[in-house]
Amino acid sequence: MENLLEQLLNGIQWGSIYALIALGYTMVYGVLKLINFAHGEVYMVGAMVGYYAAGFLGVADAPSIGALLIVLLASMVACGLLGALIERIAYRPLRGAGRLAPLITAIGVSLLLQNAGQLVFGADPKFFPPLIRSEAALRIGGIAVSNIQIVVLVTAILLMGGLQYVVRRTRFGRAMRAVSYDAPAAALMGVPVDRVILGTFVLGSCLAAAAGILVGLSNPKIDPLMGLMPGLKAFVAAVLGGIGSIPGAMLGGILLGVIETLVTGYLSSTYRDAIAFVILVLILLYRPTGLFGAPQTEKV
Amino acid sequence: MSLLEIRGLSVRFGGLTAVSRLDLHVDEGSLVALIGPNGAGKTTAFNVITGLYAPSDGSVRFEGREIGGAAPHRISALGIARTFQNIRLFRSLSALDNVRAALQGSRRRGVSDVLRLGSWSASERAAEAEARGLLDELALGAFADARADSLPYGEQRRLEIARALATRPKLLLLDEPAAGMNPAEKQALRELVRRLGAKRGLTIVLIDHDVSFVMNLSDRVAVLDHGEKIADGAPEAVRRDPLVIEAYLGRDGEDEA
Amino acid sequence: MRVRSLAGAVAALGALVLIDQIAPRLLNPYFVTILSRIGIAVIAAVSLQLVNGFTGQFSIGHAGFMAIGAYASAALSVFAGAEGLELAATFVPISVARVAYFPLALVFGGLAAAVVGIFVAVPALRLRGDYLAIATLGAGEIIRIAILNIDAVGGARGFSLASSAHPAVDLRFEGLGGVFAVAALTVLAIARLVYSGGGLAFRAVREDETAAESIGIATTRVKVEAFLVASFFAGVAGALFAHSEGYIHTNSFGFVRSFELVVFVVLGGLGSISGAILAAATLTAAPELLRGLGDWRMVLYSLLLIAMMLSRPQGLLGQRELWPISLLTRGSR
């Protein structure tokens, strides 16, 4: 029983990471109908920037919540810029060029970031400084919950809550939803579609950056290729929840994290990475629109 | 027994009823026009006949056989061909290849294509000859090797008809074949359709929302409005039917009954 | 057979013998390896072109089929072929036995890949566009991870093409003639399949599925056919790779490899066999020759891809073919 609780907790922890990354995929797909393959690399850059920022700002030796917040902010700003840059240079020129060209370009950007990352950051793994001193903070149901786990969960919840607020209660959020439903109509209504899309990329990238920092906190070993698998898995999470649906991405992420952890814990760890893809294939076969997605019909 | 027999056909998409309890029969060798304002359900009816949608209720029988819900390529094999409202040619293929695709595309592929022994070449040449013949018949011979999307608009519509004819259908469904044409082109099209019916013994169902276009052409006219049939009979009678007039004038004034 | 085709076949055979025998003597072994890799890349790229370029289905997990072909054929060779060859060597010269066996291994690899291809194709091809792409990506990864977990073929250590029971038997087949022969046959087969009356179905499905259905083409079956043929040849390419390298690891068949193949067909021009050949040859040779650039190689590669998509998305040749292809497909185009 304790083992199950522990697994669940780990699963939810990883699941929130997936959820944060998945949100970026789902929002961009919502407004552009594009799978931003490069998104996983933004998460990686987030972790890297956090690493260098922590070193540069000297907070590596002074762990505290404040240090975390500063590094978080620095990383989110950097990645927000990166996301905006990618959209502007690689995707915007291909608006209206069909579905294939942007998809291929996205994969190209992903490869570029991975390999440039290896050149710039060095291919060897780095160790993310402990921005928060790890200590067992709580005991729930007989298992120890570390303060880092609490920080990760709380941060993730706050960020997701913040996103929900933006999407549901602000003008920008309304504009984003309008563009998702019907971009041409939104444009006719005076919505600045280009800026909304740019903003969507920035938002998604900020969340991915945060995910990178949170992973750095809990799994300190980071390297330039760390974005590939989590990126793909977060994408699966987005599809699981229904690509284009924000609550879907959140739920999909948590679900994927929990399933992955449970299967790895109780069955086999060698198939860990395969689980996400099996879920992907099952979802695509039996419910392609995901848990919260709406079925689409084509007019002949 | 009619060639095509539709009974009680209803088509619903979620909360929207596109076609409601439609009864329509089409006798062999006749030309029936299906008219009505935009959104009346005419193309939906076509889509059900050709297998793109399944009926929500009712039956569609072709040559006595129920075809409702069958796959489109099976329905094509049974002898029903169609053109599309928004022209769906194989755009990067040549006009010739568009027709050849209809003639040969459904045959089995395999080792004979790779080995290319004697009989293979002969059958390929025969198919090409038949395709060219069809293009010539529809005055498209000069465009045989041109990309389909490079053809002028009227020629593209005729090419779609040529492609449909290549499947040697018994029933031809033409969805707004005259859309976007000027009066001279419409007249030429009218002649062509008449010829197709007469020379090949084709049964034709024609959709158009231009009432005058179909008047001199069809044996019978059926009128749909909001998914329901509101009139069905000889062209002259339908033209004067008050329900029909109201359906048209109540919507867009440019279409004159 | 017509005289012209016979003459052509003889000439091709002559050229192959020449390449097989002369090239290794004239060229540095490193270049011979590059040529061999080019041949394999061409086979894989042309097979993918059938699905992506001609049938319009976006498959991005193709390396998975190469993996199946590589591992299946390697397993055959190690666990059965070695013994069979040793046995055969008591009746015929070993070189004859090897020449007889090699095509078997290739075909076996191809068939194994095709069987897996059916399992992937039937469910995946119900999906369209982005969803299909992701499904094939997922399939490729599942295949790779599954193989990685099979201890009998080495697992994470990789698999060597050497039988411990019959260590004297050489299971490697490094002849350029073999690689180029298979490459030529692949190009011939796929070109003739596509550029024929029945082959128009592939392009019809690419252009407009609804219209294709309306003229009697069973679109799902056509897509599955394309997928099967493509996975067969990808399996053959994988088998060739296994038997020329002598050692395989699932790392060679991951998403990066799949993506490389996609780059070949897109940069060459979706719908052009000649384009795929050119791109596969150039992009396989260039990084090898530019090895001095080290890590910059992949960066340049991705920049090139992005630049190409931004400036010339139809690729090098678009849907056009160079004349050698029409030479092969005379009689129908």
PDB file of C-alpha atoms in Angstrom, chain A residues 23-136:
ATOM      1  CA  LEU A  23       0.203  22.351 -22.668  1.00  0.00           C
ATOM      2  CA  GLY A  24       2.614  23.963 -25.089  1.00  0.00           C
ATOM      3  CA  TYR A  25       1.925  21.329 -27.732  1.00  0.00           C
ATOM      4  CA  THR A  26      -1.798  21.509 -27.327  1.00  0.00           C
ATOM      5  CA  MET A  27      -2.045  25.292 -27.384  1.00  0.00           C
ATOM      6  CA  VAL A  28       0.068  25.597 -30.516  1.00  0.00           C
ATOM      7  CA  TYR A  29      -1.888  22.824 -32.213  1.00  0.00           C
ATOM      8  CA  GLY A  30      -5.086  24.580 -31.245  1.00  0.00           C
ATOM      9  CA  VAL A  31      -4.188  27.845 -32.938  1.00  0.00           C
ATOM     10  CA  LEU A  32      -2.024  26.589 -35.788  1.00  0.00           C
ATOM     11  CA  LYS A  33      -2.961  22.937 -36.297  1.00  0.00           C
ATOM     12  CA  LEU A  34       0.775  22.324 -36.193  1.00  0.00           C
ATOM     13  CA  ILE A  35       2.686  19.761 -34.135  1.00  0.00           C
ATOM     14  CA  ASN A  36       5.587  21.800 -32.810  1.00  0.00           C
ATOM     15  CA  PHE A  37       8.180  19.068 -32.729  1.00  0.00           C
ATOM     16  CA  ALA A  38      10.763  21.525 -31.453  1.00  0.00           C
ATOM     17  CA  HIS A  39       8.883  22.032 -28.205  1.00  0.00           C
ATOM     18  CA  GLY A  40      10.747  19.277 -26.362  1.00  0.00           C
ATOM     19  CA  GLU A  41      13.974  21.111 -27.086  1.00  0.00           C
ATOM     20  CA  VAL A  42      12.600  24.298 -25.546  1.00  0.00           C
ATOM     21  CA  TYR A  43      12.159  22.329 -22.339  1.00  0.00           C
ATOM     22  CA  MET A  44      15.801  21.263 -22.598  1.00  0.00           C
ATOM     23  CA  VAL A  45      16.931  24.843 -23.150  1.00  0.00           C
ATOM     24  CA  GLY A  46      14.896  25.807 -20.098  1.00  0.00           C
ATOM     25  CA  ALA A  47      16.854  23.400 -17.956  1.00  0.00           C
ATOM     26  CA  MET A  48      20.153  24.544 -19.476  1.00  0.00           C
ATOM     27  CA  VAL A  49      19.415  28.215 -19.031  1.00  0.00           C
ATOM     28  CA  GLY A  50      18.431  27.481 -15.463  1.00  0.00           C
ATOM     29  CA  TYR A  51      21.748  25.757 -14.918  1.00  0.00           C
ATOM     30  CA  TYR A  52      23.784  28.648 -16.306  1.00  0.00           C
ATOM     31  CA  ALA A  53      21.614  31.265 -14.639  1.00  0.00           C
ATOM     32  CA  ALA A  54      22.025  29.602 -11.286  1.00  0.00           C
ATOM     33  CA  GLY A  55      25.780  29.631 -11.768  1.00  0.00           C
ATOM     34  CA  PHE A  56      25.868  33.182 -13.080  1.00  0.00           C
ATOM     35  CA  LEU A  57      23.654  34.585 -10.412  1.00  0.00           C
ATOM     36  CA  GLY A  58      25.562  32.790  -7.746  1.00  0.00           C
ATOM     37  CA  VAL A  59      22.479  31.207  -6.278  1.00  0.00           C
ATOM     38  CA  ALA A  60      23.877  27.744  -6.597  1.00  0.00           C
ATOM     39  CA  ASP A  61      25.471  28.116  -3.215  1.00  0.00           C
ATOM     40  CA  ALA A  62      22.491  29.697  -1.522  1.00  0.00           C
ATOM     41  CA  PRO A  63      19.547  27.402  -1.931  1.00  0.00           C
ATOM     42  CA  SER A  64      16.186  28.981  -1.219  1.00  0.00           C
ATOM     43  CA  ILE A  65      12.763  29.520  -2.651  1.00  0.00           C
ATOM     44  CA  GLY A  66      13.948  32.900  -3.785  1.00  0.00           C
ATOM     45  CA  ALA A  67      16.769  31.333  -5.752  1.00  0.00           C
ATOM     46  CA  LEU A  68      14.308  29.040  -7.394  1.00  0.00           C
ATOM     47  CA  LEU A  69      12.026  31.894  -8.350  1.00  0.00           C
ATOM     48  CA  ILE A  70      14.847  33.929  -9.860  1.00  0.00           C
ATOM     49  CA  VAL A  71      16.115  31.020 -11.911  1.00  0.00           C
ATOM     50  CA  LEU A  72      12.581  30.155 -12.942  1.00  0.00           C
ATOM     51  CA  LEU A  73      11.996  33.678 -14.133  1.00  0.00           C
ATOM     52  CA  ALA A  74      15.262  33.856 -16.044  1.00  0.00           C
ATOM     53  CA  SER A  75      14.572  30.586 -17.758  1.00  0.00           C
ATOM     54  CA  MET A  76      10.991  31.443 -18.639  1.00  0.00           C
ATOM     55  CA  VAL A  77      12.045  34.739 -20.166  1.00  0.00           C
ATOM     56  CA  ALA A  78      14.790  33.108 -22.201  1.00  0.00           C
ATOM     57  CA  CYS A  79      12.567  30.346 -23.483  1.00  0.00           C
ATOM     58  CA  GLY A  80       9.707  32.685 -24.175  1.00  0.00           C
ATOM     59  CA  LEU A  81      12.064  34.554 -26.456  1.00  0.00           C
ATOM     60  CA  LEU A  82      13.239  31.321 -28.031  1.00  0.00           C
ATOM     61  CA  GLY A  83       9.689  30.232 -28.708  1.00  0.00           C
ATOM     62  CA  ALA A  84       8.876  33.578 -30.260  1.00  0.00           C
ATOM     63  CA  LEU A  85      11.987  33.397 -32.420  1.00  0.00           C
ATOM     64  CA  ILE A  86      11.130  29.914 -33.675  1.00  0.00           C
ATOM     65  CA  GLU A  87       7.595  30.933 -34.548  1.00  0.00           C
ATOM     66  CA  ARG A  88       8.689  34.042 -36.330  1.00  0.00           C
ATOM     67  CA  ILE A  89      11.525  32.540 -38.361  1.00  0.00           C
ATOM     68  CA  ALA A  90      10.552  28.959 -39.013  1.00  0.00           C
ATOM     69  CA  TYR A  91       6.768  28.733 -38.880  1.00  0.00           C
ATOM     70  CA  ARG A  92       5.224  32.037 -39.824  1.00  0.00           C
ATOM     71  CA  PRO A  93       6.675  32.058 -43.377  1.00  0.00           C
ATOM     72  CA  LEU A  94       5.027  28.699 -43.946  1.00  0.00           C
ATOM     73  CA  ARG A  95       1.565  29.775 -42.866  1.00  0.00           C
ATOM     74  CA  GLY A  96      -0.788  28.469 -45.514  1.00  0.00           C
ATOM     75  CA  ALA A  97       1.780  26.173 -47.116  1.00  0.00           C
ATOM     76  CA  GLY A  98      -0.123  23.025 -46.284  1.00  0.00           C
ATOM     77  CA  ARG A  99       0.489  20.672 -43.395  1.00  0.00           C
ATOM     78  CA  LEU A 100       3.617  18.918 -44.539  1.00  0.00           C
ATOM     79  CA  ALA A 101       6.160  21.707 -44.884  1.00  0.00           C
ATOM     80  CA  PRO A 102       5.680  23.130 -41.367  1.00  0.00           C
ATOM     81  CA  LEU A 103       5.824  19.639 -39.879  1.00  0.00           C
ATOM     82  CA  ILE A 104       9.125  18.907 -41.567  1.00  0.00           C
ATOM     83  CA  THR A 105      10.480  22.298 -40.626  1.00  0.00           C
ATOM     84  CA  ALA A 106       9.454  21.641 -37.039  1.00  0.00           C
ATOM     85  CA  ILE A 107      11.414  18.408 -37.028  1.00  0.00           C
ATOM     86  CA  GLY A 108      14.325  20.298 -38.550  1.00  0.00           C
ATOM     87  CA  VAL A 109      14.233  22.912 -35.804  1.00  0.00           C
ATOM     88  CA  SER A 110      14.113  20.140 -33.220  1.00  0.00           C
ATOM     89  CA  LEU A 111      17.230  18.520 -34.679  1.00  0.00           C
ATOM     90  CA  LEU A 112      18.923  21.875 -34.959  1.00  0.00           C
ATOM     91  CA  LEU A 113      18.353  22.687 -31.299  1.00  0.00           C
ATOM     92  CA  GLN A 114      19.501  19.261 -30.193  1.00  0.00           C
ATOM     93  CA  ASN A 115      22.730  19.432 -32.148  1.00  0.00           C
ATOM     94  CA  ALA A 116      23.402  23.094 -31.567  1.00  0.00           C
ATOM     95  CA  GLY A 117      22.759  22.385 -27.923  1.00  0.00           C
ATOM     96  CA  GLN A 118      25.433  19.737 -27.979  1.00  0.00           C
ATOM     97  CA  LEU A 119      27.845  22.200 -29.494  1.00  0.00           C
ATOM     98  CA  VAL A 120      26.992  25.119 -27.267  1.00  0.00           C
ATOM     99  CA  PHE A 121      26.361  23.349 -23.994  1.00  0.00           C
ATOM    100  CA  GLY A 122      28.696  20.433 -24.565  1.00  0.00           C
ATOM    101  CA  ALA A 123      27.417  16.903 -24.985  1.00  0.00           C
ATOM    102  CA  ASP A 124      28.293  15.835 -21.474  1.00  0.00           C
ATOM    103  CA  PRO A 125      25.621  15.878 -18.822  1.00  0.00           C
ATOM    104  CA  LYS A 126      25.637  18.642 -16.268  1.00  0.00           C
ATOM    105  CA  PHE A 127      24.422  18.683 -12.736  1.00  0.00           C
ATOM    106  CA  PHE A 128      21.703  21.104 -11.917  1.00  0.00           C
ATOM    107  CA  PRO A 129      22.556  22.864  -8.664  1.00  0.00           C
ATOM    108  CA  PRO A 130      20.277  22.094  -5.732  1.00  0.00           C
ATOM    109  CA  LEU A 131      18.272  25.293  -5.545  1.00  0.00           C
ATOM    110  CA  ILE A 132      16.395  23.889  -2.647  1.00  0.00           C
ATOM    111  CA  ARG A 133      17.905  21.766  -0.005  1.00  0.00           C
ATOM    112  CA  SER A 134      16.275  18.411  -0.093  1.00  0.00           C
ATOM    113  CA  GLU A 135      14.691  17.187   3.073  1.00  0.00           C
ATOM    114  CA  ALA A 136      11.817  14.960   3.970  1.00  0.00           C
TER     115      ALA A 136
END
